[in-house]
């Protein structure tokens, strides 16, 4: 098995910063890169705040927080990831963006380094073909928010070697997460089941069956979900939800996965959920207010 000491993360958004958080707490050295330098700064500030909350809840000591933060360094350039043993790509859910990243990243990495993608839905085999290391390429699909959610889906591409799989599994286990293995089908297991439910909730809103509040309350109290589907969509990011539905629709060629036009409209408006301040709820005031 390969030894992982330094982990590079590409994309410092919700997921990239969450992965940096748990990797640093588990003792790995972490380098955080994003195309936008502001996002790296913001990502590290978020990690700082979330670790402070863990300290105030007694889940972490102040010393552990300081030590973990000291293990995270910003990487202003992709070239800074050259010495990493494992690089996890957690950039925007857009295949062309991910392909461009791999084209720039592969030439600077050690030939033995493992490259992973945190994609929610895109074929790991197809992404592997955009790299120079399909044998050392794997899907490591974390859930959001990473420090809280216990599951990680591992997805082998057609060429992924066993050693890569075992190294990834050991890494994820050291983070304290439980793994499940999914075959390389569009959206894997969790999102294959979850996203059509969220999309259906958006159709329910679109067709006027219920308001945002009615739909979320119905699923919380009627199906015992901890969070309503529209609240969850805002939390995931509506751009990410739309991309996953498009991957399901294209990849499985079944009209049952047709993205709801209202979801498309919200994304076109730049209403991406919590991360942009507005989605099915408006988060700009003191309390979230339904937008429909
Ligand atoms: N949001 C979720 O619930 C969730 C859960 C599991 C997996 N994922 C997956 O994780 C990935 C990231 O999602 P997110 O929710 O963190 O999105 P996000 O929008 O919060 O962050 C994406 C980040 O990628 C950066 N980026 C864009 N192009 C880049 C490039 N060329 N190089 C480097 N960075 C670039 C953006 O600047 C941004 O900071 C996606 O593949 C998504 O499908 C998301």
Coordinates of C-alpha atoms and ligand atoms in Angstrom, one line a residue:
X1 CA 0.0 0.0 0.0
X2 CA 1.2 3.5 -0.7
X3 CA 2.0 5.7 2.2
X4 CA 0.0 8.9 2.4
X5 CA 1.5 11.8 4.3
X6 CA 0.7 15.0 2.3
X7 CA -2.7 15.5 0.8
X8 CA -3.4 18.1 -1.8
X9 CA -7.0 19.4 -2.4
X10 CA -8.1 21.1 -5.5
X11 CA -11.2 23.3 -4.9
X12 CA -11.6 25.1 -1.6
X13 CA -15.4 25.3 -1.6
X14 CA -17.8 23.6 0.8
X15 CA -16.4 20.1 0.1
X16 CA -12.7 20.9 -0.4
X17 CA -12.5 22.9 2.9
X18 CA -14.4 20.1 4.7
X19 CA -12.0 17.5 3.4
X20 CA -9.0 19.6 4.4
X21 CA -10.6 20.0 7.9
X22 CA -10.9 16.2 8.5
X23 CA -7.6 15.3 6.9
X24 CA -5.7 17.8 9.0
X25 CA -7.4 16.6 12.2
X26 CA -6.3 13.0 11.3
X27 CA -2.7 14.2 11.2
X28 CA -2.1 14.6 7.4
X29 CA -0.3 17.7 6.0
X30 CA -2.8 19.4 3.7
X31 CA -2.2 21.8 0.8
X32 CA -5.4 23.7 -0.3
X33 CA -5.6 25.1 -3.8
X34 CA -8.4 26.9 -5.6
X35 CA -8.5 28.8 -8.9
X36 CA -9.8 31.8 -6.9
X37 CA -7.3 32.8 -4.1
X38 CA -10.2 34.3 -2.1
X39 CA -11.8 30.9 -1.9
X40 CA -8.6 29.5 -0.3
X41 CA -8.6 32.2 2.3
X42 CA -12.4 31.8 2.9
X43 CA -12.0 28.0 3.1
X44 CA -9.3 28.2 5.8
X45 CA -11.4 30.8 7.7
X46 CA -14.4 28.4 7.5
X47 CA -12.2 25.5 8.8
X48 CA -11.0 27.7 11.6
X49 CA -14.6 28.7 12.6
X50 CA -15.9 25.1 12.4
X51 CA -13.0 23.8 14.5
X52 CA -13.7 26.5 17.1
X53 CA -17.3 25.3 17.2
X54 CA -16.0 21.7 17.8
X55 CA -13.8 23.0 20.7
X56 CA -16.8 24.8 22.2
X57 CA -18.8 21.6 22.0
X58 CA -16.0 19.7 23.7
X59 CA -15.3 17.5 20.7
X60 CA -11.8 18.9 20.3
X61 CA -9.2 20.4 22.6
X62 CA -7.8 23.9 21.8
X63 CA -4.3 22.2 21.3
X64 CA -5.7 19.8 18.7
X65 CA -7.4 22.7 16.9
X66 CA -4.1 24.7 16.8
X67 CA -2.1 21.6 15.7
X68 CA -4.6 20.8 12.9
X69 CA -4.7 24.3 11.6
X70 CA -0.9 24.4 11.5
X71 CA -1.0 21.4 9.2
X72 CA -3.1 23.2 6.5
X73 CA -1.2 25.5 4.1
X74 CA -2.6 27.5 1.2
X75 CA -1.3 26.4 -2.2
X76 CA -1.4 29.5 -4.5
X77 CA -0.5 27.5 -7.6
X78 CA -1.3 24.0 -8.8
X79 CA 2.4 23.4 -9.1
X80 CA 2.6 23.6 -5.3
X81 CA 0.9 20.2 -5.1
X82 CA 3.9 18.5 -6.8
X83 CA 5.1 16.7 -3.6
X84 CA 1.7 15.3 -2.6
X85 CA 1.1 11.6 -2.1
X86 CA -2.6 12.0 -2.7
X87 CA -4.5 14.8 -4.5
X88 CA -8.3 15.0 -4.1
X89 CA -10.1 17.1 -6.8
X90 CA -13.1 18.8 -5.2
X91 CA -13.8 21.5 -7.8
X92 CA -17.1 22.5 -9.4
X93 CA -19.2 19.6 -10.7
X94 CA -18.5 20.3 -14.3
X95 CA -16.7 17.7 -16.4
X96 CA -14.8 20.1 -18.6
X97 CA -13.4 22.0 -15.5
X98 CA -12.3 18.7 -14.0
X99 CA -10.6 17.6 -17.2
X100 CA -8.7 20.9 -17.5
X101 CA -7.5 20.5 -13.9
X102 CA -6.2 17.0 -14.6
X103 CA -4.4 18.1 -17.7
X104 CA -2.6 20.8 -15.8
X105 CA -2.0 18.8 -12.6
X106 CA -0.8 15.4 -13.9
X107 CA 2.5 16.6 -15.4
X108 CA 3.5 18.2 -12.0
X109 CA 2.6 15.2 -9.8
X110 CA 5.0 12.3 -8.8
X111 CA 4.2 9.3 -11.0
X112 CA 3.3 7.3 -7.9
X113 CA 0.9 9.9 -6.5
X114 CA -2.7 8.9 -6.3
X115 CA -5.3 11.2 -7.8
X116 CA -8.9 11.1 -6.6
X117 CA -12.1 12.9 -7.5
X118 CA -14.9 13.9 -5.1
X119 CA -17.4 14.1 -8.0
X120 CA -21.0 13.4 -7.0
X121 CA -22.0 11.9 -10.2
X122 CA -19.6 11.9 -13.1
X123 CA -18.1 8.7 -14.4
X124 CA -14.8 7.9 -12.6
X125 CA -13.7 5.8 -15.6
X126 CA -14.3 8.7 -18.0
X127 CA -12.5 11.2 -15.7
X128 CA -9.6 8.7 -15.3
X129 CA -9.2 8.8 -19.1
X130 CA -8.3 12.5 -18.8
X131 CA -5.3 11.6 -16.6
X132 CA -2.0 9.9 -17.1
X133 CA -2.7 7.4 -14.2
X134 CA -6.0 5.6 -14.6
X135 CA -4.6 2.8 -12.4
X136 CA -4.0 5.3 -9.6
X137 CA -7.2 7.2 -10.0
X138 CA -10.3 6.6 -7.8
X139 CA -13.6 8.3 -6.7
X140 CA -13.6 9.2 -3.0
X141 CA -17.0 10.7 -2.6
X142 CA -17.4 12.5 0.7
X143 CA -20.8 13.8 2.0
X144 CA -21.6 17.3 3.0
X145 CA -20.8 18.6 5.6
X146 CA -17.7 16.5 5.6
X147 CA -16.8 16.9 9.4
X148 CA -20.2 15.7 10.4
X149 CA -21.2 13.0 7.8
X150 CA -20.0 9.5 8.5
X151 CA -20.1 8.0 5.0
X152 CA -17.7 8.0 2.1
X153 CA -18.4 6.2 -1.1
X154 CA -15.4 4.6 -2.9
X155 CA -15.8 4.2 -6.6
X156 CA -13.3 2.3 -8.7
X157 CA -12.9 3.2 -12.4
X158 CA -12.4 0.3 -14.8
X159 CA -8.6 0.5 -14.5
X160 CA -8.3 1.4 -10.8
X161 CA -5.7 -0.9 -9.2
X162 CA -6.3 -2.8 -6.0
X163 CA -3.4 -1.0 -4.3
X164 CA -5.0 2.4 -5.1
X165 CA -8.3 1.1 -3.7
X166 CA -6.7 -0.2 -0.5
X167 CA -4.7 3.0 0.0
X168 CA -7.8 5.1 -0.4
X169 CA -9.8 2.9 2.0
X170 CA -7.1 3.2 4.6
X171 CA -6.9 6.9 4.2
X172 CA -10.7 7.3 4.6
X173 CA -10.8 4.9 7.6
X174 CA -8.1 7.0 9.3
X175 CA -10.4 10.0 8.9
X176 CA -12.9 8.1 11.0
X177 CA -15.4 7.5 8.2
X178 CA -17.3 4.4 7.1
X179 CA -16.9 3.4 3.5
X180 CA -19.3 1.8 1.1
X181 CA -18.3 0.7 -2.4
X182 CA -20.3 1.8 -5.4
X183 CA -19.9 0.6 -9.0
X184 CA -19.1 3.4 -11.5
X185 CA -22.7 4.2 -12.5
X186 CA -24.1 7.8 -12.8
X187 CA -24.4 9.4 -9.4
X188 CA -23.3 6.2 -7.6
X189 CA -25.6 5.0 -4.7
X190 CA -26.4 8.0 -2.4
X191 CA -27.2 10.6 -5.1
X192 CA -28.8 8.1 -7.5
X193 CA -31.5 7.7 -4.8
X194 CA -31.4 11.2 -3.1
X195 CA -31.4 13.5 -6.1
X196 CA -34.4 12.2 -7.9
X197 CA -36.3 12.7 -4.6
X198 CA -35.1 16.3 -4.3
X199 CA -35.9 16.9 -8.0
X200 CA -39.4 15.5 -7.4
X201 CA -39.8 17.9 -4.4
X202 CA -39.0 20.7 -6.8
X203 CA -41.6 19.5 -9.3
X204 CA -44.1 19.4 -6.4
X205 CA -43.3 23.1 -5.8
X206 CA -43.3 23.9 -9.5
X207 CA -46.7 22.3 -10.1
X208 CA -48.1 24.2 -7.1
X209 CA -48.9 21.1 -5.0
X210 CA -47.4 22.8 -2.0
X211 CA -45.3 25.7 -0.8
X212 CA -41.7 25.5 0.2
X213 CA -42.7 25.3 3.8
X214 CA -45.4 22.7 3.2
X215 CA -43.1 20.4 1.2
X216 CA -40.3 20.6 3.8
X217 CA -42.6 20.2 6.8
X218 CA -44.4 17.3 5.1
X219 CA -41.2 15.4 4.5
X220 CA -39.7 16.2 8.0
X221 CA -42.8 15.2 10.0
X222 CA -44.4 12.8 7.5
X223 CA -41.3 10.8 6.5
X224 CA -39.1 11.6 9.5
X225 CA -36.4 13.2 7.4
X226 CA -34.1 15.4 9.5
X227 CA -34.2 18.1 6.9
X228 CA -36.8 19.0 4.2
X229 CA -35.8 18.2 0.6
X230 CA -35.8 21.9 -0.5
X231 CA -33.7 22.9 2.5
X232 CA -31.3 20.0 1.7
X233 CA -31.1 21.1 -2.0
X234 CA -30.1 24.6 -0.8
X235 CA -27.5 23.0 1.4
X236 CA -26.0 20.9 -1.3
X237 CA -26.0 23.8 -3.8
X238 CA -28.6 24.1 -6.6
X239 CA -25.9 24.1 -9.3
X240 CA -24.6 20.8 -8.0
X241 CA -28.1 19.4 -7.8
X242 CA -28.7 20.4 -11.4
X243 CA -25.4 18.9 -12.6
X244 CA -26.2 15.6 -10.9
X245 CA -29.7 15.5 -12.5
X246 CA -28.1 16.2 -15.9
X247 CA -25.6 13.4 -15.4
X248 CA -28.4 11.0 -14.4
X249 CA -30.5 12.1 -17.4
X250 CA -27.7 11.9 -19.9
X251 CA -26.1 8.8 -18.5
X252 CA -29.2 6.7 -18.0
X253 CA -31.2 8.1 -20.9
X254 CA -34.4 7.9 -18.9
X255 CA -36.9 10.8 -18.9
X256 CA -37.6 10.1 -15.2
X257 CA -34.4 12.0 -14.4
X258 CA -35.4 15.2 -16.3
X259 CA -34.2 18.2 -14.2
X260 CA -37.2 20.3 -13.1
X261 CA -37.4 23.6 -15.1
X262 CA -37.7 25.5 -11.8
X263 CA -34.4 24.1 -10.7
X264 CA -32.9 25.3 -14.0
X265 CA -34.4 28.7 -13.5
X266 CA -33.0 29.1 -10.0
X267 CA -29.5 28.2 -11.2
X268 CA -29.8 30.6 -14.1
X269 CA -30.8 33.3 -11.7
X270 CA -27.6 32.6 -9.6
X271 CA -29.8 31.4 -6.7
X272 CA -27.6 28.5 -5.8
X273 CA -28.8 28.0 -2.2
X274 CA -27.0 28.7 1.0
X275 CA -23.6 29.4 -0.6
X276 CA -25.0 32.3 -2.7
X277 CA -27.4 33.6 0.0
X278 CA -30.6 32.6 -1.8
X279 CA -32.2 29.4 -3.1
X280 CA -35.5 27.9 -2.1
X281 CA -35.0 30.0 1.1
X282 CA -33.5 33.5 1.4
X283 CA -30.7 33.4 3.9
X284 CA -29.8 37.1 3.8
X285 CA -31.8 38.1 6.9
X286 CA -31.7 36.8 10.4
X287 CA -33.8 33.7 9.6
X288 CA -34.2 31.8 6.3
X289 CA -37.4 32.9 4.5
X290 CA -39.1 30.7 1.8
X291 CA -38.8 32.2 -1.6
X292 CA -42.1 30.6 -2.7
Ligands
LIG1 N1 -22.2 20.1 -2.1 C1 -22.4 18.8 -1.8 O1 -23.3 18.4 -1.1 C2 -21.4 17.8 -2.4 C3 -21.4 16.5 -1.7 C4 -20.4 15.6 -2.2 C5 -19.6 15.9 -3.3 N2 -19.7 17.1 -3.9 C6 -18.9 17.4 -5.0 O2 -17.7 18.1 -4.6 C7 -17.3 19.0 -5.6 C8 -17.3 20.4 -5.1 O3 -18.6 20.8 -4.7 P1 -18.8 22.0 -3.6 O4 -20.2 21.8 -3.1 O5 -17.6 22.1 -2.7 O6 -18.9 23.2 -4.6 P2 -18.5 24.8 -4.3 O7 -19.1 25.6 -5.4 O8 -18.7 25.1 -2.9 O9 -16.9 24.8 -4.6 C9 -16.3 24.5 -5.8 C10 -14.9 25.2 -5.8 O10 -14.2 24.8 -7.0 C11 -13.4 25.9 -7.4 N3 -13.0 25.8 -8.8 C12 -13.7 26.0 -9.9 N4 -12.9 25.8 -11.0 C13 -11.7 25.4 -10.5 C14 -10.4 25.1 -11.1 N5 -10.3 25.1 -12.4 N6 -9.4 24.8 -10.3 C15 -9.5 24.9 -8.9 N7 -10.7 25.2 -8.3 C16 -11.7 25.4 -9.1 C17 -14.4 27.1 -7.1 O11 -13.6 28.3 -7.1 C18 -15.0 26.8 -5.8 O12 -14.3 27.3 -4.7 C19 -18.2 18.7 -6.8 O13 -17.7 17.8 -7.7 C20 -19.5 18.2 -6.1 O14 -20.3 17.4 -7.0 C21 -20.6 18.1 -3.4

